Structures are given as C-alpha cells and as structure tokens.
Short mmCIF file of C-alpha atoms in Angstrom, two decimals:
data_model
loop_
_atom_site.label_atom_id
_atom_site.label_comp_id
_atom_site.label_asym_id
_atom_site.label_seq_id
_atom_site.Cartn_x
_atom_site.Cartn_y
_atom_site.Cartn_z
CA MET M 1 -18.95 -17.44 33.39
CA SER M 2 -21.37 -16.15 30.79
CA SER M 3 -21.53 -17.66 27.32
CA PRO M 4 -19.60 -15.98 24.50
CA ALA M 5 -21.26 -13.07 22.75
CA ASN M 6 -22.96 -13.88 19.49
CA SER M 7 -22.60 -10.43 17.97
CA VAL M 8 -20.83 -7.15 18.51
CA ALA M 9 -24.03 -5.64 19.94
CA GLU M 10 -24.15 -8.26 22.74
CA ILE M 11 -20.76 -7.41 24.22
CA THR M 12 -21.18 -6.38 27.86
CA HIS M 13 -18.98 -4.22 30.05
CA THR M 14 -17.55 -7.33 31.70
CA GLN M 15 -16.73 -8.82 28.33
CA CYS M 16 -15.04 -5.56 27.31
CA GLU M 17 -12.74 -5.82 30.30
CA ARG M 18 -11.58 -9.27 29.28
CA PHE M 19 -11.68 -8.66 25.49
CA ASN M 20 -8.64 -10.25 23.84
CA PRO M 21 -8.21 -9.83 20.05
CA GLN M 22 -6.14 -13.02 19.93
CA THR M 23 -9.01 -15.15 21.24
CA ALA M 24 -11.97 -13.19 19.87
CA LEU M 25 -14.74 -14.82 17.90
CA ARG M 26 -14.55 -15.68 14.23
CA PRO M 27 -16.78 -13.44 12.09
CA THR M 28 -20.52 -14.00 12.31
CA SER M 29 -22.45 -14.68 9.13
CA ALA M 30 -23.84 -11.13 9.30
CA LEU M 31 -20.33 -9.75 8.96
CA CYS M 32 -18.95 -12.26 6.48
CA ILE M 33 -17.43 -10.61 3.39
CA PRO M 34 -17.74 -12.79 0.26
CA PRO M 35 -14.50 -13.01 -1.78
CA GLU M 36 -16.31 -11.81 -4.91
CA ASN M 37 -17.10 -8.54 -3.07
CA LEU M 38 -13.44 -7.59 -2.65
CA GLY M 39 -12.09 -4.88 -4.91
CA SER M 40 -13.84 -2.65 -7.39
CA THR M 41 -17.28 -3.59 -8.64
CA GLU M 42 -16.64 -1.39 -11.65
CA PHE M 43 -13.47 -3.34 -12.45
CA LYS M 44 -15.30 -6.67 -12.30
CA ARG M 45 -18.12 -5.38 -14.46
CA ALA M 46 -15.77 -3.88 -17.06
CA TYR M 47 -13.92 -7.15 -17.61
CA GLY M 48 -16.73 -9.58 -16.88
CA VAL M 49 -14.87 -11.33 -14.05
CA LYS M 50 -16.10 -12.68 -10.73
CA TYR M 51 -13.03 -11.67 -8.73
CA ALA M 52 -10.87 -8.54 -8.70
CA TYR M 53 -7.80 -10.72 -9.18
CA ILE M 54 -5.38 -10.96 -12.10
CA SER M 55 -2.48 -13.29 -12.80
CA GLY M 56 0.17 -11.13 -14.42
CA ALA M 57 2.18 -11.99 -17.50
CA MET M 58 5.54 -13.68 -17.06
CA TYR M 59 8.37 -13.70 -19.59
CA ARG M 60 8.71 -16.24 -22.40
CA GLY M 61 5.34 -17.85 -21.85
CA ILE M 62 5.79 -18.78 -18.19
CA ALA M 63 2.30 -17.29 -18.01
CA SER M 64 1.22 -19.88 -20.55
CA LYS M 65 -1.94 -20.25 -22.63
CA GLU M 66 -2.96 -23.07 -20.29
CA LEU M 67 -2.60 -20.72 -17.32
CA VAL M 68 -4.66 -18.01 -19.06
CA VAL M 69 -7.45 -20.44 -19.92
CA ALA M 70 -7.57 -21.88 -16.39
CA MET M 71 -7.87 -18.40 -14.87
CA ALA M 72 -10.61 -17.35 -17.27
CA LYS M 73 -12.74 -20.44 -16.66
CA ALA M 74 -12.57 -19.86 -12.88
CA GLY M 75 -13.81 -16.26 -13.05
CA PHE M 76 -10.42 -14.54 -12.96
CA MET M 77 -8.37 -12.85 -15.66
CA GLY M 78 -4.88 -13.92 -16.71
CA PHE M 79 -2.36 -12.38 -19.08
CA LEU M 80 -0.34 -14.38 -21.57
CA GLY M 81 3.42 -13.87 -21.25
CA THR M 82 4.57 -12.73 -24.70
CA GLY M 83 7.92 -11.14 -23.84
CA GLY M 84 10.75 -12.89 -25.69
CA GLN M 85 8.34 -14.96 -27.80
CA SER M 86 8.19 -14.97 -31.60
CA LEU M 87 5.19 -13.51 -33.41
CA LEU M 88 4.36 -16.97 -34.75
CA THR M 89 4.30 -18.52 -31.27
CA ILE M 90 2.17 -15.67 -29.93
CA GLU M 91 -0.27 -15.99 -32.83
CA GLN M 92 -0.61 -19.73 -32.24
CA ASP M 93 -1.28 -19.09 -28.55
CA ILE M 94 -3.94 -16.47 -29.34
CA ILE M 95 -5.71 -18.90 -31.67
CA ALA M 96 -5.58 -21.66 -29.04
CA ILE M 97 -6.98 -19.36 -26.32
CA GLN M 98 -9.76 -18.01 -28.52
CA ASN M 99 -10.71 -21.50 -29.67
CA THR M 100 -10.98 -22.67 -26.06
CA LEU M 101 -12.70 -19.72 -24.38
CA THR M 102 -16.05 -18.09 -25.08
CA PRO M 103 -16.55 -14.32 -25.57
CA GLU M 104 -17.76 -14.11 -21.95
CA HIS M 105 -14.38 -15.21 -20.61
CA ALA M 106 -11.79 -12.59 -19.70
CA TYR M 107 -8.16 -12.77 -20.77
CA GLY M 108 -5.39 -10.46 -21.92
CA LEU M 109 -1.98 -10.41 -23.55
CA ASN M 110 1.24 -8.79 -22.47
CA LEU M 111 2.93 -5.96 -24.36
CA VAL M 112 6.47 -5.32 -23.16
CA CYS M 113 8.24 -2.10 -24.11
CA ASN M 114 10.90 -2.82 -26.71
CA ILE M 115 13.32 0.09 -26.76
CA GLU M 116 15.81 -1.58 -29.09
CA ARG M 117 13.22 -2.83 -31.59
CA PRO M 118 10.09 -0.62 -31.60
CA GLU M 119 9.08 -2.21 -34.90
CA HIS M 120 8.58 -5.52 -33.08
CA GLU M 121 6.34 -3.76 -30.57
CA LEU M 122 4.29 -2.31 -33.43
CA ALA M 123 4.06 -5.68 -35.19
CA LEU M 124 2.77 -7.24 -31.98
CA VAL M 125 0.04 -4.62 -31.63
CA GLU M 126 -1.01 -5.17 -35.25
CA LEU M 127 -1.26 -8.89 -34.47
CA TYR M 128 -3.48 -8.12 -31.45
CA LEU M 129 -5.71 -5.90 -33.58
CA LYS M 130 -5.97 -8.62 -36.24
CA TYR M 131 -7.35 -11.08 -33.67
CA GLN M 132 -9.40 -8.44 -31.80
CA VAL M 133 -7.56 -8.91 -28.51
CA ARG M 134 -9.46 -6.54 -26.23
CA CYS M 135 -7.09 -6.14 -23.30
CA ILE M 136 -3.33 -5.78 -22.94
CA GLU M 137 -0.98 -5.44 -20.01
CA ALA M 138 1.52 -2.69 -20.91
CA ALA M 139 4.73 -3.37 -19.01
CA ALA M 140 8.14 -1.70 -18.64
CA PHE M 141 7.16 1.46 -20.54
CA ILE M 142 8.82 4.71 -19.54
CA SER M 143 6.85 6.77 -22.06
CA ILE M 144 3.93 6.34 -24.45
CA SER M 145 4.94 4.62 -27.69
CA PRO M 146 3.27 4.70 -31.14
CA ALA M 147 2.33 1.03 -30.73
CA LEU M 148 0.42 1.76 -27.52
CA VAL M 149 -1.38 4.71 -29.10
CA LEU M 150 -2.34 2.66 -32.15
CA TYR M 151 -3.83 -0.08 -29.99
CA ARG M 152 -5.78 2.37 -27.84
CA LEU M 153 -7.10 4.52 -30.68
CA ALA M 154 -8.09 1.62 -32.92
CA GLY M 155 -10.85 0.78 -30.43
CA LEU M 156 -12.29 4.26 -29.83
CA TYR M 157 -16.01 4.92 -30.13
CA ARG M 158 -18.83 6.92 -28.49
CA ASP M 159 -21.04 4.96 -26.12
CA SER M 160 -24.79 5.25 -25.61
CA HIS M 161 -24.23 8.30 -23.39
CA ASN M 162 -22.11 9.95 -26.11
CA GLN M 163 -18.99 9.49 -23.99
CA VAL M 164 -15.68 8.46 -25.56
CA ALA M 165 -14.72 4.87 -24.73
CA SER M 166 -12.38 2.24 -26.14
CA LYS M 167 -13.01 -1.40 -26.92
CA ASN M 168 -9.26 -1.91 -26.52
CA LYS M 169 -8.45 -1.76 -22.82
CA ILE M 170 -4.99 -1.10 -21.43
CA ILE M 171 -3.83 -2.03 -17.94
CA ALA M 172 -0.59 -0.11 -17.45
CA LYS M 173 1.84 -1.85 -15.11
CA LEU M 174 4.17 0.80 -13.70
CA SER M 175 6.09 1.90 -10.63
CA ARG M 176 6.87 5.57 -11.22
CA PRO M 177 4.61 8.65 -10.92
CA GLU M 178 5.93 10.24 -14.14
CA VAL M 179 4.97 7.12 -16.08
CA ALA M 180 1.55 7.12 -14.42
CA ASN M 181 1.18 10.74 -15.48
CA ALA M 182 1.70 9.78 -19.13
CA PHE M 183 -0.91 7.01 -19.00
CA LEU M 184 -3.43 9.21 -17.17
CA HIS M 185 -3.29 11.77 -19.98
CA PRO M 186 -4.64 11.47 -23.53
CA ALA M 187 -2.43 10.10 -26.29
CA PRO M 188 0.45 12.49 -27.16
CA GLU M 189 -0.70 14.68 -30.03
CA HIS M 190 2.52 14.31 -32.02
CA ILE M 191 2.13 10.51 -32.04
CA VAL M 192 -1.54 10.81 -32.98
CA LYS M 193 -0.59 13.05 -35.89
CA GLN M 194 2.13 10.63 -36.97
CA LEU M 195 -0.31 7.69 -37.00
CA LEU M 196 -2.93 9.74 -38.85
CA ASN M 197 -0.47 10.82 -41.54
CA SER M 198 0.65 7.21 -42.03
CA GLY M 199 -2.96 6.07 -42.48
CA LYS M 200 -2.97 3.79 -39.41
CA ILE M 201 -5.87 5.64 -37.74
CA THR M 202 -8.83 7.68 -38.97
CA ALA M 203 -9.48 11.39 -38.50
CA GLU M 204 -12.36 10.52 -36.17
CA GLN M 205 -10.09 8.36 -34.00
CA ALA M 206 -7.53 11.15 -33.89
CA HIS M 207 -10.22 13.58 -32.74
CA LEU M 208 -11.63 11.26 -30.07
CA SER M 209 -8.15 10.47 -28.72
CA GLN M 210 -8.00 13.69 -26.71
CA PHE M 211 -11.12 12.88 -24.64
CA ILE M 212 -9.90 9.71 -22.95
CA ALA M 213 -6.88 8.61 -20.91
CA MET M 214 -4.32 6.22 -22.38
CA CYS M 215 -5.36 3.45 -19.99
CA ASP M 216 -8.39 2.04 -18.22
CA ASP M 217 -6.43 0.75 -15.24
CA ILE M 218 -3.06 1.20 -13.62
CA CYS M 219 -1.36 -1.68 -11.84
CA VAL M 220 1.06 -0.20 -9.32
CA GLU M 221 3.96 -2.64 -9.37
CA CYS M 222 6.01 -2.66 -6.20
CA ASP M 223 8.99 -4.87 -5.31
CA SER M 224 8.39 -7.90 -7.51
CA GLY M 225 10.05 -10.68 -9.43
CA GLY M 226 11.65 -9.66 -12.71
CA HIS M 227 11.95 -5.95 -13.54
CA THR M 228 11.49 -3.91 -10.39
CA ASP M 229 12.07 -0.43 -9.00
CA ARG M 230 11.85 -1.91 -5.48
CA GLY M 231 8.90 0.33 -4.64
CA GLN M 232 7.03 0.08 -1.34
CA PRO M 233 3.27 -0.52 -1.63
CA THR M 234 2.40 1.67 1.35
CA VAL M 235 4.15 4.55 -0.39
CA LEU M 236 3.43 3.95 -4.07
CA LEU M 237 -0.25 3.01 -4.03
CA PRO M 238 -1.46 6.08 -2.07
CA ALA M 239 0.79 8.35 -4.16
CA ILE M 240 -0.55 7.08 -7.49
CA ARG M 241 -4.14 7.20 -6.23
CA THR M 242 -3.70 10.82 -5.18
CA GLN M 243 -2.13 11.61 -8.54
CA ARG M 244 -5.04 9.93 -10.33
CA ASP M 245 -7.64 11.87 -8.34
CA ALA M 246 -5.94 15.21 -9.00
CA LEU M 247 -5.59 14.61 -12.73
CA SER M 248 -9.15 13.31 -13.05
CA GLN M 249 -10.41 16.58 -11.65
CA THR M 250 -8.10 18.66 -13.82
CA LEU M 251 -8.73 16.81 -17.08
CA GLY M 252 -12.43 16.26 -16.47
CA PHE M 253 -12.60 12.73 -17.87
CA THR M 254 -15.86 10.92 -17.12
CA GLN M 255 -14.09 7.55 -16.99
CA ARG M 256 -12.16 7.01 -13.76
CA VAL M 257 -8.90 5.10 -14.12
CA ARG M 258 -8.85 2.28 -11.58
CA ILE M 259 -5.73 1.54 -9.52
CA GLY M 260 -4.61 -1.99 -8.60
CA LEU M 261 -1.56 -3.37 -6.82
CA ALA M 262 1.10 -5.97 -7.64
CA GLY M 263 4.35 -7.00 -6.03
CA GLY M 264 4.72 -8.97 -2.81
CA ILE M 265 1.21 -10.45 -2.85
CA GLY M 266 1.40 -14.11 -1.92
CA THR M 267 -0.66 -14.53 1.27
CA PRO M 268 -4.09 -13.48 2.57
CA THR M 269 -2.43 -10.91 4.81
CA SER M 270 -0.69 -9.12 1.93
CA ALA M 271 -3.82 -9.30 -0.25
CA ALA M 272 -5.95 -7.93 2.60
CA ALA M 273 -3.50 -5.07 3.08
CA ALA M 274 -3.80 -4.19 -0.61
CA PHE M 275 -7.59 -4.04 -0.48
CA ILE M 276 -7.57 -2.07 2.79
CA MET M 277 -5.29 0.50 1.15
CA GLY M 278 -7.88 0.93 -1.57
CA ALA M 279 -6.61 -1.28 -4.39
CA ASP M 280 -9.34 -1.83 -6.97
CA PHE M 281 -7.78 -5.17 -7.87
CA ILE M 282 -4.69 -7.24 -7.09
CA VAL M 283 -2.18 -8.89 -9.40
CA THR M 284 -0.08 -11.93 -8.53
CA GLY M 285 2.98 -13.17 -10.38
CA SER M 286 5.69 -15.09 -8.56
CA ILE M 287 3.27 -17.49 -6.86
CA ASN M 288 1.91 -18.55 -10.26
CA GLN M 289 5.36 -19.43 -11.56
CA CYS M 290 5.38 -22.51 -9.35
CA THR M 291 2.15 -24.07 -10.63
CA VAL M 292 1.29 -26.96 -12.92
CA GLU M 293 0.23 -24.58 -15.73
CA ALA M 294 3.36 -22.40 -15.61
CA GLY M 295 5.48 -22.73 -18.74
CA THR M 296 8.83 -23.38 -17.14
CA SER M 297 10.74 -26.56 -16.34
CA PRO M 298 9.86 -29.00 -13.53
CA LEU M 299 13.38 -28.53 -12.17
CA VAL M 300 12.81 -24.79 -11.72
CA LYS M 301 9.49 -25.47 -10.01
CA GLU M 302 11.21 -27.88 -7.62
CA MET M 303 13.77 -25.20 -6.78
CA LEU M 304 11.07 -22.57 -6.26
CA GLN M 305 8.70 -24.59 -4.08
CA GLY M 306 11.19 -24.60 -1.22
CA ILE M 307 12.42 -20.98 -1.16
CA ASN M 308 11.85 -18.55 1.69
CA VAL M 309 11.46 -14.78 1.66
CA GLN M 310 15.22 -14.16 1.84
CA ASP M 311 16.13 -16.38 -1.12
CA THR M 312 16.04 -13.76 -3.91
CA ASP M 313 18.50 -11.14 -5.09
CA TYR M 314 18.85 -8.36 -7.65
CA ALA M 315 20.78 -8.68 -10.90
CA PRO M 316 21.17 -6.64 -14.09
CA ALA M 317 18.37 -7.09 -16.62
CA GLY M 318 19.62 -8.75 -19.80
CA ASP M 319 17.28 -6.76 -22.06
CA MET M 320 18.35 -3.46 -20.49
CA PHE M 321 21.91 -4.40 -19.58
CA GLU M 322 23.64 -1.20 -20.67
CA MET M 323 21.10 0.94 -18.77
CA GLY M 324 21.76 -0.89 -15.51
CA SER M 325 18.13 -1.84 -14.94
CA LYS M 326 17.61 -4.55 -12.33
CA VAL M 327 15.55 -7.71 -12.11
CA GLN M 328 14.78 -9.74 -9.00
CA VAL M 329 15.83 -13.36 -9.36
CA LEU M 330 16.25 -16.61 -7.47
CA LYS M 331 19.42 -16.63 -5.34
CA LYS M 332 19.18 -19.93 -3.48
CA GLY M 333 21.22 -22.67 -5.12
CA VAL M 334 22.47 -20.63 -8.10
CA PHE M 335 25.42 -18.42 -9.04
CA PHE M 336 23.55 -16.30 -11.57
CA PRO M 337 23.00 -13.13 -9.48
CA ALA M 338 26.66 -12.94 -8.44
CA ARG M 339 27.94 -13.64 -11.95
CA ALA M 340 25.51 -11.23 -13.61
CA ASN M 341 26.47 -8.42 -11.24
CA LYS M 342 30.14 -9.17 -11.89
CA LEU M 343 29.60 -8.83 -15.65
CA TYR M 344 27.92 -5.46 -15.23
CA GLN M 345 30.76 -4.29 -13.00
CA ILE M 346 33.25 -5.30 -15.69
CA TYR M 347 31.18 -3.55 -18.36
CA GLN M 348 31.27 -0.32 -16.35
CA GLN M 349 35.00 -0.55 -15.72
CA TYR M 350 36.34 -1.56 -19.17
CA ASP M 351 35.70 -0.52 -22.78
CA ASP M 352 37.11 -3.57 -24.53
CA LEU M 353 37.39 -7.29 -23.87
CA ASP M 354 41.08 -7.11 -24.76
CA ALA M 355 41.57 -4.62 -21.93
CA LEU M 356 40.52 -7.17 -19.33
CA PRO M 357 43.31 -8.76 -17.26
CA ILE M 358 44.25 -12.19 -18.60
CA THR M 359 43.14 -13.87 -15.38
CA LEU M 360 39.72 -12.26 -15.69
CA GLN M 361 39.40 -13.25 -19.35
CA THR M 362 40.22 -16.82 -18.39
CA GLN M 363 37.72 -16.85 -15.53
CA LEU M 364 34.89 -15.58 -17.74
CA GLN M 365 35.55 -18.01 -20.58
CA THR M 366 36.18 -21.12 -18.47
CA LYS M 367 33.95 -20.60 -15.40
CA PHE M 368 31.11 -18.31 -16.47
CA PHE M 369 30.62 -18.99 -20.18
CA LYS M 370 32.42 -22.31 -20.78
CA GLN M 371 33.12 -21.00 -24.27
CA SER M 372 35.63 -18.59 -25.77
CA PHE M 373 34.71 -14.99 -26.59
CA THR M 374 35.25 -15.86 -30.27
CA GLU M 375 32.80 -18.76 -30.16
CA ILE M 376 30.21 -16.69 -28.35
CA TRP M 377 30.52 -13.80 -30.80
CA GLN M 378 29.96 -16.18 -33.69
CA GLU M 379 26.75 -17.37 -32.05
CA VAL M 380 25.66 -13.75 -31.58
CA VAL M 381 26.42 -12.95 -35.22
CA ASP M 382 24.43 -15.98 -36.38
CA TYR M 383 21.47 -14.93 -34.26
CA LEU M 384 21.53 -11.31 -35.41
CA THR M 385 21.86 -12.41 -39.03
CA ASN M 386 18.90 -14.78 -38.74
CA THR M 387 16.78 -12.01 -37.21
CA ASN M 388 17.83 -9.50 -39.88
CA ARG M 389 19.69 -7.19 -37.50
CA LEU M 390 22.85 -6.63 -39.50
CA ASP M 391 23.13 -3.04 -38.30
CA GLU M 392 23.89 -4.33 -34.80
CA ILE M 393 26.70 -6.50 -36.17
CA ASN M 394 28.17 -3.52 -37.99
CA LYS M 395 27.97 -1.39 -34.88
CA ALA M 396 29.79 -4.02 -32.83
CA GLU M 397 32.64 -4.15 -35.35
CA THR M 398 33.40 -0.47 -34.72
CA ASP M 399 32.35 -0.12 -31.08
CA THR M 400 34.30 -2.47 -28.81
CA LYS M 401 32.25 -1.65 -25.69
CA TYR M 402 29.02 -2.42 -27.54
CA LYS M 403 30.51 -5.72 -28.71
CA MET M 404 31.48 -6.59 -25.14
CA ALA M 405 27.91 -5.87 -24.02
CA ARG M 406 26.52 -8.14 -26.74
CA ILE M 407 28.78 -10.99 -25.62
CA PHE M 408 27.83 -10.48 -21.98
CA LYS M 409 24.13 -10.40 -22.89
CA TRP M 410 24.62 -13.82 -24.51
CA TYR M 411 25.12 -15.17 -20.98
CA PHE M 412 21.81 -13.68 -19.84
CA ALA M 413 19.97 -15.27 -22.76
CA LYS M 414 21.65 -18.65 -22.15
CA SER M 415 20.90 -18.56 -18.43
CA MET M 416 17.19 -18.22 -19.18
CA GLN M 417 17.30 -20.94 -21.81
CA PHE M 418 18.94 -23.32 -19.33
CA ALA M 419 16.18 -22.61 -16.77
CA PHE M 420 13.32 -23.05 -19.24
CA ALA M 421 14.81 -26.31 -20.52
CA GLY M 422 15.69 -27.56 -17.02
CA THR M 423 19.30 -28.26 -18.08
CA ALA M 424 20.43 -29.91 -14.85
CA HIS M 425 24.20 -29.62 -15.38
CA GLU M 426 23.77 -25.81 -15.81
CA ARG M 427 21.61 -25.42 -12.73
CA VAL M 428 23.98 -22.95 -11.07
CA ASN M 429 23.54 -20.59 -14.05
CA PHE M 430 19.73 -20.60 -14.02
CA GLN M 431 18.18 -17.14 -14.33
CA VAL M 432 14.77 -17.38 -12.66
CA HIS M 433 12.75 -14.21 -12.17
CA THR M 434 10.88 -14.39 -8.87
CA GLY M 435 10.17 -12.35 -5.78
CA PRO M 436 9.84 -12.89 -2.01
CA ALA M 437 6.05 -13.24 -2.35
CA LEU M 438 6.67 -16.84 -3.40
CA GLY M 439 8.71 -17.43 -0.25
CA ALA M 440 5.83 -16.09 1.85
CA PHE M 441 3.38 -18.27 -0.09
CA ASN M 442 5.54 -21.34 0.52
CA GLN M 443 5.46 -20.71 4.27
CA TRP M 444 1.69 -20.17 4.17
CA VAL M 445 0.99 -23.53 2.48
CA LYS M 446 3.74 -25.48 4.25
CA GLY M 447 2.40 -28.81 5.48
CA SER M 448 -0.74 -28.58 3.33
CA ASP M 449 -1.69 -30.25 0.06
CA LEU M 450 -0.32 -27.18 -1.76
CA GLU M 451 3.25 -27.64 -0.53
CA PRO M 452 4.39 -29.72 -3.56
CA TRP M 453 4.18 -27.77 -6.81
CA GLN M 454 2.52 -30.73 -8.53
CA ASN M 455 -0.64 -29.89 -6.53
CA ARG M 456 -0.56 -26.18 -7.27
CA TYR M 457 -3.11 -25.12 -9.87
CA VAL M 458 -3.29 -21.43 -10.64
CA ALA M 459 -7.07 -21.07 -10.33
CA ASP M 460 -7.15 -23.05 -7.06
CA ILE M 461 -4.48 -20.75 -5.65
CA GLY M 462 -6.42 -17.67 -6.75
CA LEU M 463 -9.64 -18.93 -5.17
CA LYS M 464 -7.94 -19.97 -1.92
CA LEU M 465 -6.16 -16.62 -1.68
CA MET M 466 -9.35 -14.61 -2.26
CA GLN M 467 -11.44 -16.76 0.11
CA GLU M 468 -8.96 -16.57 2.98
CA THR M 469 -8.40 -12.87 2.34
CA ALA M 470 -12.15 -12.30 2.64
CA GLU M 471 -12.25 -14.37 5.85
CA LEU M 472 -9.34 -12.42 7.30
CA LEU M 473 -10.93 -9.08 6.46
CA SER M 474 -14.24 -10.24 7.94
CA GLU M 475 -12.50 -11.30 11.14
CA LYS M 476 -10.49 -8.11 11.48
CA THR M 477 -13.57 -6.01 10.75
CA GLN M 478 -15.47 -7.76 13.55
CA LEU M 479 -12.56 -7.29 15.94
CA LEU M 480 -12.41 -3.58 15.17
CA LEU M 481 -16.16 -3.21 15.62
CA ALA M 482 -16.00 -5.14 18.87
CA MET M 483 -13.20 -2.98 20.25
CA SER M 484 -15.06 0.15 19.14
CA GLU M 485 -18.22 -1.07 20.91
CA CYS M 486 -16.22 -1.78 24.06
CA SER M 487 -14.81 1.72 23.99
CA ALA M 488 -18.28 3.20 23.58
CA ILE M 489 -19.64 1.13 26.51
CA GLU M 490 -16.76 2.21 28.76
CA LYS M 491 -17.36 5.86 27.95
CA ALA M 492 -21.03 5.46 28.78
CA GLN M 493 -20.32 4.00 32.27
#
C-alpha cells in the first residue's frame, strides 16, 4: 500500500477511490488557517483587536470589569454589563477599567434600551461621553432613541479623506430586520433637530449626521440566553446581510456596516458555521457566564457547569413583563420558568389581585412569594420612593392591573437577587439567563481541565474556541479540496 498523500495535489486515482472524509489527513501547514485570520480584517483594524471575537454584555455586571479587562489584554474585546446597575457603580467600573487598560486595548460598555425610564438611558450616555467611552453595545432597542443619537453624533468628524466618521462606535445587537433598517440609516431628523434645539449637539454635528449610518456594526442575535426572539442563524444572518448590501447601495455610504453573529455559539463547530456564513465577527455570552471572572455567585456557576443543551426554557422578561417579551433561562433544578409563566398567565386573565380565587392567592403568597401581597407592595413603594418614581406609585393606586404587575415584577427582581447572591435556600427561585450554547460547551469540554468552572477563564476560552475553530476550518477546507481534486481526476480518466 502506498504511503499517505502529503498534499491535495498528490492524491492519485487509487487514493480517490478509497478516499474517506472520516479518516482523511489533518490539514497541512500550507493550508493551516491562523485563528487571527478568521473574520473581518476591517473589524479587527477598526477596534485594534487580534481576534474577531467579542464577549457580549450580561445583565447586572455578570460581564464584569474583570472579565472586560481579561478579554482586552488577550487581544479580544469585551463589553461591560451595565443593565440593572446604578450610575455610580457603572462610573466606578469605567474608572477601574480605564486605570487598568492602555489606550491600545479594546473594550466597550453596554447600553440597554430603557422604555420605562428613557432619562436613565440618556444619563448613561452622558456618563459615557464624560469618560470618552468609544464603543457601546446597543441592546434591546426597537427604534432609535435620543440617547443613541446623542452618543453617535457627539463623536462625528471628517477624516483625512473628507469622509464622515464617528469616534463613538455603536455595535447594534438586534434580531429583527426592521430594527436593522433603523440602524443602517442615518439618525432620524426629528431627533437630531430635538437635540440641536436643546443644545446637546452642534449645528455641524447635526449636518454631518445625515452622511453616516447609526452604527458601525450589527450583531445579529439569534436564539440566546436572556432576551431572545428565538431567531435561526441560517435565516437571520443572510437576511440582514442582504438588507445591508441593498441599503448600502441605495444610501451610498462609503463606510460599510459589518455584520456579526451571536446566539448559540459555544463550540468550534458553531463558530466555524458562523464564519462560513460570512459573519465578520462572533459574539459569545452564555459560555462566559460560567467563568472565574463572571460576576455571579459560585452556586450559579456550579449549577451551570453541568447543564446540557435541553436544560433551558423561556419565561417572561421582568423588565418587559406587560409586553410579554421572553427571556431564555436555566430550567434544570429550578422552578422559576414555570412560576414566571404562571404569573404572566394570571396577569393576562385577571385585572385585580382581589379577583383571584382564594386558593390561587394563597398559593402565590405562601409558595411563590413567601410574603403577603401587602408586604410586597410596601417593599415596592419603598423602592419607588427611594428612586424618585412617585408617579408610578400614584398610577398603581388607581390602576389595579398595573399594581398587580408591579407586585409580580417584584418576584422577577427577587429571583435575580437570589441568584446573584447565591442564596441557597431560594435556589429553586433562581432566575439565571442562559442559553443552550453553554450546554454544548459543557459537552465539548467534558473530561478536560475546563470541565470545572474554577478552571474556566474567559480569555482562555476565547483563545481555545478560536484556535480549534481555525483548525476545524482548515481541516474541512482540505477535505473539500481533496474531494474536488478526486472528482477532477475521475473526470479526466
């Protein structure tokens, strides 16, 4: 028997007849794809990163400052999770990050749409501008807000080629074409005019605003942990790319908005699929929640390190409870998804807590909440008073359905607090946002040093994922070339 072929070109007719993709050679050095070559070169240059890989923001600082710093120092980019955090905490985290990193390091901060309190969204952007934060991840937006426009326009200038550019970069995380359409267009003129009249932007910034899109990059978010539209990557990514290409031609912008992919990426196979489909970069989330740097409790990490792909479920989102928006959460070992869905069902069916059957009232107060409705409402009132939201208290006093929603939303807030604190006796009520990508990751690293979460460091995971993705793509590329060569040889016989 002849020795194995050393390259695709050396494959003979006999070897073609016995070619088996399952036992084919590993890639030769000539065909080896380095991990730093994956994704868009333009993306890596724009952000000064080595890899086209981002760790996405996670609520309440799960994507911690330590996580952001670790990613930056390893040549990646990470986003700080600011959702649900106070302005003071966020400011302290910004200072800590900037004091640790150099200007050459890449990092970003999260900006979550705040429908109920747009003033908080605006205050957060003003904080970012104060500290010259140059990149944000805009998440959960369904339309362009004044805060987004202010951030974008405050960084506008003309580059050396006289083209309009922005120092303030926006990566829009979205899952719907109509939202992508808004970010691919210039800032809405009525918002620009509003900001100009209020003195928040200059006339020059207002003028330049119509020559650039609202974002530099779009992260197509498919079925993921937390807020999700349950989108399919093989459907969404090509659709948004086609939409981008059509609008780029119509609008004539010189700057091309890059398109990345998030949701379900936890193994080399899924990452390779993203790059093959044309993703300029990839974003991971759930797999970073179970790392040393993640800002959640050790108990949650212990629960997460053993889940499989089927161990998540969908539940109402506490911040968008009345709208019926869904989040993907941990199902294994907890009652939260079932209880949260029950509360939303009750909210849809009844207009007043007093209208609930006595047995149901008892079940909620003794089993779900372990407190009376009266006690919970007092806690809600205290919280709203301390945050200067008296109008919401007044509304609840006249709108019984709104009051019921506020009491139910107390459970969602508590369930997250229990998880962050690792309150063991409330384990069944833990609300943990995560997706099946973590289950796939757990199976991938099973039996290795990365199986226990105590050995999982976010930058090590990123590097391992990119390296093995590059190896997989190199191998598959060689197999395809080999099969193509075999076909050509057979046709020539």
